[in-house]
Short mmCIF file of C-alpha atoms in Angstrom, two decimals:
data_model
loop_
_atom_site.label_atom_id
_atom_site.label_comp_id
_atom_site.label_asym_id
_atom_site.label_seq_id
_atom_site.Cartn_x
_atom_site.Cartn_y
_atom_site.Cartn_z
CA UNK K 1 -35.48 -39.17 63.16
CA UNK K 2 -37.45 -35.65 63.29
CA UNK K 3 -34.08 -33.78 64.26
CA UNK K 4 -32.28 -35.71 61.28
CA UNK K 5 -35.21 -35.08 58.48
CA UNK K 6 -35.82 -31.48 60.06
CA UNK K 7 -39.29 -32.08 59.96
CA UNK K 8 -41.58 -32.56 62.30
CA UNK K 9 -43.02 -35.96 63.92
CA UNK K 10 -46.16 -35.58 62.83
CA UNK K 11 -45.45 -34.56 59.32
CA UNK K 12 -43.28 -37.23 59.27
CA UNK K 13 -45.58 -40.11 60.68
CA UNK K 14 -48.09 -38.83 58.20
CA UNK K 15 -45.81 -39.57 55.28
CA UNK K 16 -45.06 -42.79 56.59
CA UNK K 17 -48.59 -43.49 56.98
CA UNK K 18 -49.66 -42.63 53.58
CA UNK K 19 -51.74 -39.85 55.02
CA UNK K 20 -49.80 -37.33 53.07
CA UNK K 21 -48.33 -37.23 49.80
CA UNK K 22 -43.99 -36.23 50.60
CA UNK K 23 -42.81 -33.39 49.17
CA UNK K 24 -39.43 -34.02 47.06
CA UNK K 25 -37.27 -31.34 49.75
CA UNK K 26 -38.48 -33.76 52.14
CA UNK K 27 -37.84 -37.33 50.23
CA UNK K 28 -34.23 -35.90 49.71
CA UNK K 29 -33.87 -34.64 53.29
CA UNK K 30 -35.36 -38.12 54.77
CA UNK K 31 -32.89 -40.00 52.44
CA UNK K 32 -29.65 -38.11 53.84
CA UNK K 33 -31.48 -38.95 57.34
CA UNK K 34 -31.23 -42.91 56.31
CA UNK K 35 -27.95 -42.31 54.33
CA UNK K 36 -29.26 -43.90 51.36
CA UNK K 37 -28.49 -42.62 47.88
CA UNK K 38 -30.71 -39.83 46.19
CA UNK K 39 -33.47 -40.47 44.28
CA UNK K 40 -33.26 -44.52 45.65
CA UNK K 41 -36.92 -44.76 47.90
CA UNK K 42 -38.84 -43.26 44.55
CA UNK K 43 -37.24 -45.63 42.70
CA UNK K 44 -38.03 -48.88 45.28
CA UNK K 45 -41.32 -47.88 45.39
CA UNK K 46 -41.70 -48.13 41.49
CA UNK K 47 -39.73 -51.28 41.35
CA UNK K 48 -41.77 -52.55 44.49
CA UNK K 49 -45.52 -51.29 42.46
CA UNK K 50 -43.90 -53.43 39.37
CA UNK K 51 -43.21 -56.55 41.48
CA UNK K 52 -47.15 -56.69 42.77
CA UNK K 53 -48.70 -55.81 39.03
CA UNK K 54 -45.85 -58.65 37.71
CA UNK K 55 -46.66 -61.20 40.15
CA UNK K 56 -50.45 -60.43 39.91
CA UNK K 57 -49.87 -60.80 35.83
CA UNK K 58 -47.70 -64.26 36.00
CA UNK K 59 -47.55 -65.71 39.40
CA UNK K 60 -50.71 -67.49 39.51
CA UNK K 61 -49.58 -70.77 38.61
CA UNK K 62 -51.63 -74.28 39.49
CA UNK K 63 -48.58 -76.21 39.98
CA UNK K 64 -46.76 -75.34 43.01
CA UNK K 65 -42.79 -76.52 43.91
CA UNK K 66 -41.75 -79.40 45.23
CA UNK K 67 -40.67 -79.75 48.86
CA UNK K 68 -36.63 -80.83 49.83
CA UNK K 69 -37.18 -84.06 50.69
CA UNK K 70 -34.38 -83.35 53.78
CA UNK K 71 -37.03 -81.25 55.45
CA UNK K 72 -37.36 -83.13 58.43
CA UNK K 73 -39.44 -82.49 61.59
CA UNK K 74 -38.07 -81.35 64.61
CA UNK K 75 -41.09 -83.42 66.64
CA UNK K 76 -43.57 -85.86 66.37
CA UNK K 77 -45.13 -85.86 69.58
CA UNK K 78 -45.30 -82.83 72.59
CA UNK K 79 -41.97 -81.03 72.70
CA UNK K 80 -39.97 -77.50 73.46
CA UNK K 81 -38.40 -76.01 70.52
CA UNK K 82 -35.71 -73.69 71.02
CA UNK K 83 -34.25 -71.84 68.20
CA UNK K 84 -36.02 -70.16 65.11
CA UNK K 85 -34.42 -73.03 62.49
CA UNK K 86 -36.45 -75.57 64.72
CA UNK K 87 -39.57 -73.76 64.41
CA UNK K 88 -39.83 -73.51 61.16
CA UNK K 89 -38.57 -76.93 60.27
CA UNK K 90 -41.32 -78.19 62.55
CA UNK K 91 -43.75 -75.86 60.90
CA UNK K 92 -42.92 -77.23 57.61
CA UNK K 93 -43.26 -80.95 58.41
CA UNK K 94 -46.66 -80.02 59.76
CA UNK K 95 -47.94 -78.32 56.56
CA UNK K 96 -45.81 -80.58 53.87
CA UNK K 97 -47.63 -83.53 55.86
CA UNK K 98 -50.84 -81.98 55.93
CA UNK K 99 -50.65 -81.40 52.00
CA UNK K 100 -50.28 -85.18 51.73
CA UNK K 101 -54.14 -85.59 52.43
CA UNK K 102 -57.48 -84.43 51.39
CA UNK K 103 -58.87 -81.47 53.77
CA UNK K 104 -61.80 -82.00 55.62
CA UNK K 105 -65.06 -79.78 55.71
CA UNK K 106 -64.25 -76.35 57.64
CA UNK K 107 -60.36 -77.55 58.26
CA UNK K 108 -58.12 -74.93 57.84
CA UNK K 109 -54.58 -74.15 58.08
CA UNK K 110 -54.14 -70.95 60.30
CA UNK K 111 -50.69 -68.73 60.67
CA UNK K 112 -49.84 -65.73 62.77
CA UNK K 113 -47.26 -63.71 62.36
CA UNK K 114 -47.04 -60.23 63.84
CA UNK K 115 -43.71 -59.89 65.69
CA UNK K 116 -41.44 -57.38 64.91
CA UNK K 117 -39.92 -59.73 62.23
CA UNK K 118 -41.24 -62.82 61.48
CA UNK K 119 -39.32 -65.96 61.57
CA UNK K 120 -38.54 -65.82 57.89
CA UNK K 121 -36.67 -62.56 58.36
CA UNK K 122 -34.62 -64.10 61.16
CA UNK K 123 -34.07 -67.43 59.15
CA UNK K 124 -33.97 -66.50 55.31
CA UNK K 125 -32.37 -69.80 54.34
CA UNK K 126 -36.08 -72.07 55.28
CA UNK K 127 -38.29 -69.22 53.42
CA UNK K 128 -38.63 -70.96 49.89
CA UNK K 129 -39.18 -74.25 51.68
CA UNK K 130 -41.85 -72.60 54.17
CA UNK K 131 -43.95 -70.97 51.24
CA UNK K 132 -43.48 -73.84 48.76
CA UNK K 133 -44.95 -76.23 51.46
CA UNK K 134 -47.81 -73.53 51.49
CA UNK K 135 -48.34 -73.81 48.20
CA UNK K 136 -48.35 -77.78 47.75
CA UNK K 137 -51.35 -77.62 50.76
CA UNK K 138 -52.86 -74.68 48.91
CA UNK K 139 -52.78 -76.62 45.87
CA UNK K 140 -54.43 -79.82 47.30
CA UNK K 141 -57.28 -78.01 48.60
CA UNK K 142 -56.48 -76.45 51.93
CA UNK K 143 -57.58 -73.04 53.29
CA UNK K 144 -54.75 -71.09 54.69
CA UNK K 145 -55.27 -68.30 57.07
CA UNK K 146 -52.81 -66.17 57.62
CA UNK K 147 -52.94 -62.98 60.39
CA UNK K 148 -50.30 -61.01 59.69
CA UNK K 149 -49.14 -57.60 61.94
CA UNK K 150 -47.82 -55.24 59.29
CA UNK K 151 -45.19 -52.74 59.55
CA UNK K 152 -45.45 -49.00 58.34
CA UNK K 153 -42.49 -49.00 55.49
CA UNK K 154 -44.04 -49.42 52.19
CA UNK K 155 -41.03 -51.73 51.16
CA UNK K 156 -41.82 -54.29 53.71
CA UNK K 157 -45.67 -53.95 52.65
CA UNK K 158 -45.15 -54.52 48.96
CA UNK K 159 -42.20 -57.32 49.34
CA UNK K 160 -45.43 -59.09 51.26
CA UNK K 161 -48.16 -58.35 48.70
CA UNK K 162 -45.65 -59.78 45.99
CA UNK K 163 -45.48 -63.15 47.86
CA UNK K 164 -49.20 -63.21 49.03
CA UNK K 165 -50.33 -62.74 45.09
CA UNK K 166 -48.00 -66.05 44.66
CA UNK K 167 -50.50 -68.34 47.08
CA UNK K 168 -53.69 -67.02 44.65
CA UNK K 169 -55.45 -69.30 41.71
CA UNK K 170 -54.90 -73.02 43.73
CA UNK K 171 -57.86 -74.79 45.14
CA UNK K 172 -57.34 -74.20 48.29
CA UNK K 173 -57.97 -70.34 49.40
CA UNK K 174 -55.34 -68.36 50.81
CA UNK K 175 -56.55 -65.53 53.22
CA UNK K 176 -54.86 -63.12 54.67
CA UNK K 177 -55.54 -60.88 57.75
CA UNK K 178 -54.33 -57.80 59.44
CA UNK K 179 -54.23 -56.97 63.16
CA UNK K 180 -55.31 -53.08 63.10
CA UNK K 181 -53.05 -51.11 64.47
CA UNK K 182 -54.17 -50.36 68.22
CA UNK K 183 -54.10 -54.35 68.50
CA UNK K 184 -50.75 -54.43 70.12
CA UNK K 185 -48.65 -57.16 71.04
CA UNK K 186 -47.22 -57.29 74.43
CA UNK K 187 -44.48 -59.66 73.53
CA UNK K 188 -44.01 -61.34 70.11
CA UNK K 189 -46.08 -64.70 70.29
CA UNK K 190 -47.57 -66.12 67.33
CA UNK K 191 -49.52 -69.87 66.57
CA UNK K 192 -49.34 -72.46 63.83
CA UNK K 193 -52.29 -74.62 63.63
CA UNK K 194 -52.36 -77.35 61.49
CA UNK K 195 -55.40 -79.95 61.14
CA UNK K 196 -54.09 -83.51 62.05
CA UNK K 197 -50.73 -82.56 62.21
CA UNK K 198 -51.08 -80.34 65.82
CA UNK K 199 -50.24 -76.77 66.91
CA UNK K 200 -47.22 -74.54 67.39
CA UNK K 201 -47.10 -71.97 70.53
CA UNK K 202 -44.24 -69.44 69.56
CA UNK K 203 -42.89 -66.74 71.49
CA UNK K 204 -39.61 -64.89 72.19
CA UNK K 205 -38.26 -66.12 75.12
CA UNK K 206 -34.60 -64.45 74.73
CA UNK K 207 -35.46 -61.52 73.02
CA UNK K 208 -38.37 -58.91 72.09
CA UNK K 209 -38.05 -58.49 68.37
CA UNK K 210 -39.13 -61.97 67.50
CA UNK K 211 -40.45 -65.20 68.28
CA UNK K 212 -37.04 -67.56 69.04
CA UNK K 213 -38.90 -70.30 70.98
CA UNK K 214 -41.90 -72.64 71.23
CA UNK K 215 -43.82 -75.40 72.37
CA UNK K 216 -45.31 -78.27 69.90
CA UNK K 217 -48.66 -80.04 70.76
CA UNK K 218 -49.74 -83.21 69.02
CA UNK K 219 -53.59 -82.85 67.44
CA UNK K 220 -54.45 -85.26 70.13
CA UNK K 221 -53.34 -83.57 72.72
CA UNK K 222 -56.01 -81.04 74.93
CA UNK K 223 -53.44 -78.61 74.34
CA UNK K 224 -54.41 -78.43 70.48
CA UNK K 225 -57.80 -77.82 71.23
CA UNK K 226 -57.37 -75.03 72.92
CA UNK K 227 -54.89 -73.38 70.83
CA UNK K 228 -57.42 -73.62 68.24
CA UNK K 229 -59.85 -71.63 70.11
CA UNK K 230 -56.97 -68.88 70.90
CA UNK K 231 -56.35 -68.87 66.48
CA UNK K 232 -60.00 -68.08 66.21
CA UNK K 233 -60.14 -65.41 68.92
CA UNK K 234 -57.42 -63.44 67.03
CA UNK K 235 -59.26 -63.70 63.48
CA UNK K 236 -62.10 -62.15 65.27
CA UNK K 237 -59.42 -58.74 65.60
CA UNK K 238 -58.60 -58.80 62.09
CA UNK K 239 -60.03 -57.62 59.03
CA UNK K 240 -58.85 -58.65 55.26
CA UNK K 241 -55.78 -57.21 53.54
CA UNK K 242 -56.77 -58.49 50.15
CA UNK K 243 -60.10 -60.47 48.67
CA UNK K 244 -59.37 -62.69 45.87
CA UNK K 245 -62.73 -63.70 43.17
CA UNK K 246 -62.69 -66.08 39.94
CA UNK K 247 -62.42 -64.27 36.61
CA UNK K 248 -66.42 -63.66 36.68
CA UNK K 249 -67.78 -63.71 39.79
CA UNK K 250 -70.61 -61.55 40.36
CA UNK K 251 -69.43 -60.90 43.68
CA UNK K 252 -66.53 -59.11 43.10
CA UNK K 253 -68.75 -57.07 40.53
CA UNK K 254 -71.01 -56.00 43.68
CA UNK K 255 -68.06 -55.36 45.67
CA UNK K 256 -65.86 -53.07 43.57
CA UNK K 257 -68.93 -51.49 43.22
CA UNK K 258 -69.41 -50.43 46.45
CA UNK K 259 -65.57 -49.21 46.23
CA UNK K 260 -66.76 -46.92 43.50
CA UNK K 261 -68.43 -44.89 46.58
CA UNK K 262 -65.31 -44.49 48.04
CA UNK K 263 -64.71 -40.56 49.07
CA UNK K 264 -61.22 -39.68 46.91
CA UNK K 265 -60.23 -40.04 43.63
CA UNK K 266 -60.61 -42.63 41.01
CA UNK K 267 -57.73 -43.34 38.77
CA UNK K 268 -57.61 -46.66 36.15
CA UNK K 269 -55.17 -47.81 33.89
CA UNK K 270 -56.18 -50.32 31.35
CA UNK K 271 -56.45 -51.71 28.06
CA UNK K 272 -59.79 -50.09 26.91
CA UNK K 273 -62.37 -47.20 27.61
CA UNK K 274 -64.15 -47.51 31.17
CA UNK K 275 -67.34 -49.23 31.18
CA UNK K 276 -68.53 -45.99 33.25
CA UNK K 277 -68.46 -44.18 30.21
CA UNK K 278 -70.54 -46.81 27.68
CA UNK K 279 -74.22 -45.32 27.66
CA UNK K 280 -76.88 -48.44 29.14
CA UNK K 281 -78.76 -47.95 25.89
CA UNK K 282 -75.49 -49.49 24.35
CA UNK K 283 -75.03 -52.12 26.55
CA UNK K 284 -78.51 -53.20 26.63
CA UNK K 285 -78.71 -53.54 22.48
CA UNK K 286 -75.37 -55.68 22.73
CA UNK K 287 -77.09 -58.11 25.36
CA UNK K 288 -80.15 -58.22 23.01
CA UNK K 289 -77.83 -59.39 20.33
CA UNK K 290 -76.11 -61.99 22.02
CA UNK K 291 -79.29 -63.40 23.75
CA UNK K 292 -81.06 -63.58 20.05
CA UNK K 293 -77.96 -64.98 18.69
CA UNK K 294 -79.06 -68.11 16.33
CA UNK K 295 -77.54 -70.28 18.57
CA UNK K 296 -78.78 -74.45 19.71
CA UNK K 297 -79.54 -73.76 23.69
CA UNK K 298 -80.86 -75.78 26.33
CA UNK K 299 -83.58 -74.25 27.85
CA UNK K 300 -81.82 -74.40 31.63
CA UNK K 301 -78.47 -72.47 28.84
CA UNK K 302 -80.48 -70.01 28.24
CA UNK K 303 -82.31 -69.43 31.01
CA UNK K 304 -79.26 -69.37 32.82
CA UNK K 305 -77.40 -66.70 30.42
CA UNK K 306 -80.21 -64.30 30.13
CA UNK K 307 -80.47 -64.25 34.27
CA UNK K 308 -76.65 -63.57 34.06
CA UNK K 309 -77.04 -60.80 31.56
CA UNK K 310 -79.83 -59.14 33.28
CA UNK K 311 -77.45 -58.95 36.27
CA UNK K 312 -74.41 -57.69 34.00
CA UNK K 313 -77.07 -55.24 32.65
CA UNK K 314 -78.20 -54.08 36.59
CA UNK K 315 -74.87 -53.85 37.54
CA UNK K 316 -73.61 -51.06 34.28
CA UNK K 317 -76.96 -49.53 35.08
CA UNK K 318 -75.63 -48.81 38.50
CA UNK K 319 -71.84 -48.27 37.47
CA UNK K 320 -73.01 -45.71 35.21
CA UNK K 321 -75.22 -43.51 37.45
CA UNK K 322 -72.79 -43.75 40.31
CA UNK K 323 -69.82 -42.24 37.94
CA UNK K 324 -72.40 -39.61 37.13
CA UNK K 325 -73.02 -38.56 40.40
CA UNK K 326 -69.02 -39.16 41.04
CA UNK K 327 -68.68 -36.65 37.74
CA UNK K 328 -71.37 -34.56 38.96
CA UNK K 329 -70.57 -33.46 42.53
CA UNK K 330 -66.84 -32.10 41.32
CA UNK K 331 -65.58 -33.21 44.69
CA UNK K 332 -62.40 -35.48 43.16
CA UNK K 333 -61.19 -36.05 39.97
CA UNK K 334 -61.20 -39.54 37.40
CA UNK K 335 -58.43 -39.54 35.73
CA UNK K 336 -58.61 -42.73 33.09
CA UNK K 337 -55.50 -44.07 30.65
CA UNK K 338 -56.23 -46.41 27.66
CA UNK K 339 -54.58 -47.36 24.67
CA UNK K 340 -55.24 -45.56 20.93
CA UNK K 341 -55.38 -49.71 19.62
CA UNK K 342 -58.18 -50.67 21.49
CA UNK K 343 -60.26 -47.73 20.47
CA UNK K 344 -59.18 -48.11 17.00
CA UNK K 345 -60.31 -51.86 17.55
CA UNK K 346 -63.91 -50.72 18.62
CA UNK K 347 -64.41 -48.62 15.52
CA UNK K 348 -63.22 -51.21 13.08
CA UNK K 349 -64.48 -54.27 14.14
CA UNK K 350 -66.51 -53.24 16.95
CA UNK K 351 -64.92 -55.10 19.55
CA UNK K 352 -65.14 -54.69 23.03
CA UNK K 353 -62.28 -54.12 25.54
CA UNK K 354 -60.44 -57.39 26.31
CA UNK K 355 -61.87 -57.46 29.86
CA UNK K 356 -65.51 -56.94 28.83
CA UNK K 357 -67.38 -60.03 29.86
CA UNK K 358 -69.38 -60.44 27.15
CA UNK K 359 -66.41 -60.06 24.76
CA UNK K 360 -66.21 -63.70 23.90
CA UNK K 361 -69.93 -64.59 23.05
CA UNK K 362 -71.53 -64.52 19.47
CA UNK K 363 -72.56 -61.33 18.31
CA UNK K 364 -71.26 -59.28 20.74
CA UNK K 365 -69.30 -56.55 19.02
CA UNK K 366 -70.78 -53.60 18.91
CA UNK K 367 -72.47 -51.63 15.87
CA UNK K 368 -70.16 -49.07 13.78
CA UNK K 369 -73.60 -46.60 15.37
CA UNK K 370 -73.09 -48.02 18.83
CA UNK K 371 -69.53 -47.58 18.68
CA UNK K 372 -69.33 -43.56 17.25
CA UNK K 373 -72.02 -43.25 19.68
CA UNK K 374 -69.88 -44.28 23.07
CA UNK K 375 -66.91 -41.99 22.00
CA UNK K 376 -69.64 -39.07 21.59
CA UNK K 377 -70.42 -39.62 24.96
CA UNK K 378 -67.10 -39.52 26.10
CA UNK K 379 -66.32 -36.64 24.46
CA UNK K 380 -69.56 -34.85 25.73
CA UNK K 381 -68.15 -36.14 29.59
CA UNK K 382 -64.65 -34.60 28.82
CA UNK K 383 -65.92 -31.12 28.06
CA UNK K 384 -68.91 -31.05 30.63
CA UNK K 385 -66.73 -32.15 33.82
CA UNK K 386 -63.68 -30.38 34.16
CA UNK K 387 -63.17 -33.26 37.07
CA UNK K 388 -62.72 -36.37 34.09
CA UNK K 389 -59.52 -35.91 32.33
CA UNK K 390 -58.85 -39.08 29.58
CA UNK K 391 -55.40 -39.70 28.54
CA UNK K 392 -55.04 -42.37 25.23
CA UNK K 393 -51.63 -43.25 24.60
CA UNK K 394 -49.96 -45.62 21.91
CA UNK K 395 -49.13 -48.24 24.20
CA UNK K 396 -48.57 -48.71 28.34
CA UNK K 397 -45.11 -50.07 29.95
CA UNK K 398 -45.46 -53.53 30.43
CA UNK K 399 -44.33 -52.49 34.01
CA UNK K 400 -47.26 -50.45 34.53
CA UNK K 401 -49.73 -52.60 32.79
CA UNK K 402 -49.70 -56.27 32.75
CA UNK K 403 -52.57 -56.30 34.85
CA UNK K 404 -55.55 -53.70 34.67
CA UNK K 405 -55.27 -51.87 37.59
CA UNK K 406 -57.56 -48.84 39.66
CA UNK K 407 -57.03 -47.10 42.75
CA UNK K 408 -60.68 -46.33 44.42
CA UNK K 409 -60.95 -43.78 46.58
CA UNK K 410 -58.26 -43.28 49.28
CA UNK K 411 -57.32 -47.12 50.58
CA UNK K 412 -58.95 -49.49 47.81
CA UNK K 413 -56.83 -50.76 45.53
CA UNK K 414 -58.77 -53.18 42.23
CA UNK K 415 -56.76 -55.51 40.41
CA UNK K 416 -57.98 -57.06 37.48
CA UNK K 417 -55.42 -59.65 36.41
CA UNK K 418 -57.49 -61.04 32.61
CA UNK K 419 -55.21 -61.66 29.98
CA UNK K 420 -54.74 -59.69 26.85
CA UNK K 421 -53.40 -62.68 24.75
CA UNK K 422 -54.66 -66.50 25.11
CA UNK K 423 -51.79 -68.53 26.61
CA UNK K 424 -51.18 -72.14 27.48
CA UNK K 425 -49.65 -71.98 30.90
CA UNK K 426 -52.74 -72.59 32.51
CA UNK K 427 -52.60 -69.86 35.36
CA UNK K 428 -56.33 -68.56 36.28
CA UNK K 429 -57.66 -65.43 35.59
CA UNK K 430 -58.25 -63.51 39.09
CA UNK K 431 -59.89 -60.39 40.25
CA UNK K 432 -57.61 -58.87 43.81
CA UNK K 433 -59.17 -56.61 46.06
CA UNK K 434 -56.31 -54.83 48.25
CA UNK K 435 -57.62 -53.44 51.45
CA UNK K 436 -54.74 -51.17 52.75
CA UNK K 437 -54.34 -47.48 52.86
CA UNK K 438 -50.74 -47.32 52.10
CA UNK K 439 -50.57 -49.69 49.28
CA UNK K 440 -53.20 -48.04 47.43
CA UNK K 441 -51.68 -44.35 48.13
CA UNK K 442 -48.54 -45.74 46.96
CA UNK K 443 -50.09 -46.83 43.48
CA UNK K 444 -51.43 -43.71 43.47
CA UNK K 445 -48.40 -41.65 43.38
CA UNK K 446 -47.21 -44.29 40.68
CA UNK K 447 -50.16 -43.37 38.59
CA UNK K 448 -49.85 -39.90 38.95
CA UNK K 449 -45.98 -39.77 38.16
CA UNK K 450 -47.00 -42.24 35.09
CA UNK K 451 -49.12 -39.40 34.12
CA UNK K 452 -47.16 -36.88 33.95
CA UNK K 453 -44.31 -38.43 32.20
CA UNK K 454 -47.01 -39.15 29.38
CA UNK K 455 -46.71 -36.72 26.30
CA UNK K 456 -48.72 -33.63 26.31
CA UNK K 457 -50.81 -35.16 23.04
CA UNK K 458 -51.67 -37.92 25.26
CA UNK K 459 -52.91 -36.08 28.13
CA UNK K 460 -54.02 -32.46 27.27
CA UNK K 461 -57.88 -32.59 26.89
CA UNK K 462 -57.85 -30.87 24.08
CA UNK K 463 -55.61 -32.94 22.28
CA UNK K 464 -57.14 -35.70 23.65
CA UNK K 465 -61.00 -34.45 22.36
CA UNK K 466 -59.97 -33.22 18.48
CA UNK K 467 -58.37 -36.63 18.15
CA UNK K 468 -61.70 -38.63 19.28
CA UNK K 469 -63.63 -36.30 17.04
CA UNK K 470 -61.12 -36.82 14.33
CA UNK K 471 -61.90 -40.23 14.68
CA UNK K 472 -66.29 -39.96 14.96
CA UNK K 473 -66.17 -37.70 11.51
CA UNK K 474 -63.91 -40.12 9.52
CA UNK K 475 -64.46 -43.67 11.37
CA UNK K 476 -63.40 -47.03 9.76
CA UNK K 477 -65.78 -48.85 8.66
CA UNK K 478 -67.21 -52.30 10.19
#
């Protein structure tokens, strides 16, 4: 490949890698190399980006689809498959059988897959079938692990983030893993472990790229036992691709703060201004307000919400110093995009961005004082740190933006999938944390070329400053 590109390997694995951003000489030279058509990888890798933020946005779905009743298994007691078709048939029984009863206390379903291709490559036709019987165990409260050997091309890495973000918002958890890259395989061999329904050895018996063959051991047998010990010895090599927390889970607040830390850049698309930039002064009146609402509360109620607001509190007091210091050290840039509506929205009726926490309880819009004095502040940021640069545009692409979205740092990628509009189809509002370098790079590059397509009004600091000043000396009233 390094004689076709004209480049050289190690410029070229770093590319591949996400290590370093490609040049456009070299995106044209490397699609010649692959005899694709110009201009085609930039535009699979936005149509790839658009697929994860979509499915992120809609696929989250509590009802999964219903299993072809023709399914058969293969086996019901100890047997040799041969052929990939038979494996996955027999892998589907197991898990379409399994979804037929109530999971037991620390049972979970657990999946490798880290051939070269994984049997759904090799046998498209039983994919739908594999991950709807997924979903039906998913959805009747079984864990699925999944350890999963991932391949450098970004296409292949998106295509599998896409159909991961379909298992999210059931009862059951899906988890997925990833081998790091030093953990080699000698030979493709993966496991399917199923709780009461027993445990798939696969290998390749006839070939190297994938697993072709396989033996099936009934949960009885001593054979399953031990299997289950070798499932658990690989999740001890692997570390999480992506973390998945409810709508409002102080977890995932403590978490993405740590991300925050992260040495790189922080870029963040979304509806509204960055809670980084509301003063703690602010957010502490608006939690007064809402705790002093004249509202009938048990004691335990409001017990309970002013211990939850004193965390919320904690936890801006901390968001706000650490993009200080972030601001402060002029080591990377923030680069932030929100909408014009949304600010408009906080002058005139004071409310807060739609995935503000507090947004939905009494009396929490802000002041017409609270809310000239946030955009102040951001003004003051934007002309003390050359390093924050705030672009406000009239609206986002629905293809950038159905979810809120941030890159943190060099590998972290935040996805925060709230609503903007109330809807009836009962999907559950989900906060993704994507571990993986080249995912987040790639979003990265999509925010960046985002940017610069944006009008210089939008973007030029400037502009951008005289028309939130504009706005402070002639504000709408409350």
């Amino acid at each position: 490949m390094a004689g076709l590109v004209g480049y050289t390997k190690g410029y070229i694995s770093a590319v591949e890698t996400g290590v370093s951003k490609p040049t456009t000489a070299f995106l044209h030279a490397y699609e010649r190399a692959l005899g694709v058509d110009e201009g085609s990888l930039a535009a699979s890798a936005e149509q790839a980006i658009s697929q994860v933020l979509t499915t992120a946005q809609a696929g989250l779905m509590p009802e999964p689809p219903k299993i072809d009743p023709s399914l058969l298994p293969v086996a019901n007691k100890g047997a040799v498959l041969e052929g990939v078709q038979s494996i996955l048939l027999q892998a589907i029984a197991m898990v379409t059988a399994a979804a037929k009863q109530s999971p037991w206390p620390g049972a979970e379903i657990v999946v490798t897959f880290q051939s070269e291709h994984d049997p759904l490559t090799v046998f498209p036709e039983l994919a739908i079938p594999w991950r709807s019987a997924l979903r039906q165990a998913l959805h009747a409260g079984w864990n699925v692990v999944h350890l999963w050997r991932l391949r450098i091309e970004n296409q292949h890495r998106f295509e599998l983030i896409a159909r991961m973000l379909s298992m999210l918002g059931y009862r059951g958890k899906y988890q997925p893993y990833l081998f790091p890259n030093h953990v080699l395989p000698g030979a493709p061999a993966d496991v399917i472990i199923v709780p009461g329904q027993g445990a798939l050895w696969l290998f390749g018996s006839r070939q190297s790229k994938h697993v072709d063959s396989g033996f099936f051991f009934a949960p009885d047998s001593p054979h399953y036992q031990l299997m289950s010990q070798f499932a658990t010895m690989m999740r001890s090599q692997t570390q999480p691709l992506l973390e998945v927390y409810p709508e409002r889970s102080l977890d995932f607040k403590a978490l993405a703060l740590q991300f925050e830390a992260e040495d790189g850049a922080q870029l963040l698309l979304k509806e509204g201004l960055s809670f980084q930039s509301m003063p703690i002064a602010i957010r502490s009146a608006c939690i007064q307000r809402i705790l002093q609402a004249p509202l009938v509360r048990s004691l335990q109620e409001q017990t309970h919400l002013e211990l939850w607001c004193q965390q919320l509190l904690d936890h801006h007091r901390q968001r706000v110093h650490l993009f200080e210091q972030f601001l402060q050290d002029r080591q990377h840039e923030a680069r932030h995009v929100v909408t014009k509506t949304a600010i408009l929205r906080l002058l005139s009726d004071g409310e807060l961005p739609a995935d503000d926490w507090l947004r939905d309880q009494p009396q929490s819009q802000l002041t017409l004082a609270e809310a000239l004095a946030w955009l102040r502040h951001v003004i003051w940021l934007l002309q003390v740190y050359p390093n924050y640069q705030l672009a406000i545009v009239d609206a986002i692409d629905p293809a950038y933006f159905p979810v809120a979205w941030k890159v943190e740092g060099r590998q972290t990628l935040i996805l925060e999938s709230w609503q903007v509009t109330d809807t009836e189809d009962g999907r559950e509002n989900v906060n993704i944390i994507i571990h993986d370098r080249t995912i987040a790079h790639s979003f990265r590059d999509h925010f960046f070329t985002y940017w610069e397509r944006l009008a210089n009004r939008e973007r030029n600091k400037d502009a951008v400053i005289d028309w939130l000043q504009q706005h402070v000396s002639q504000p709408v009233k409350l």
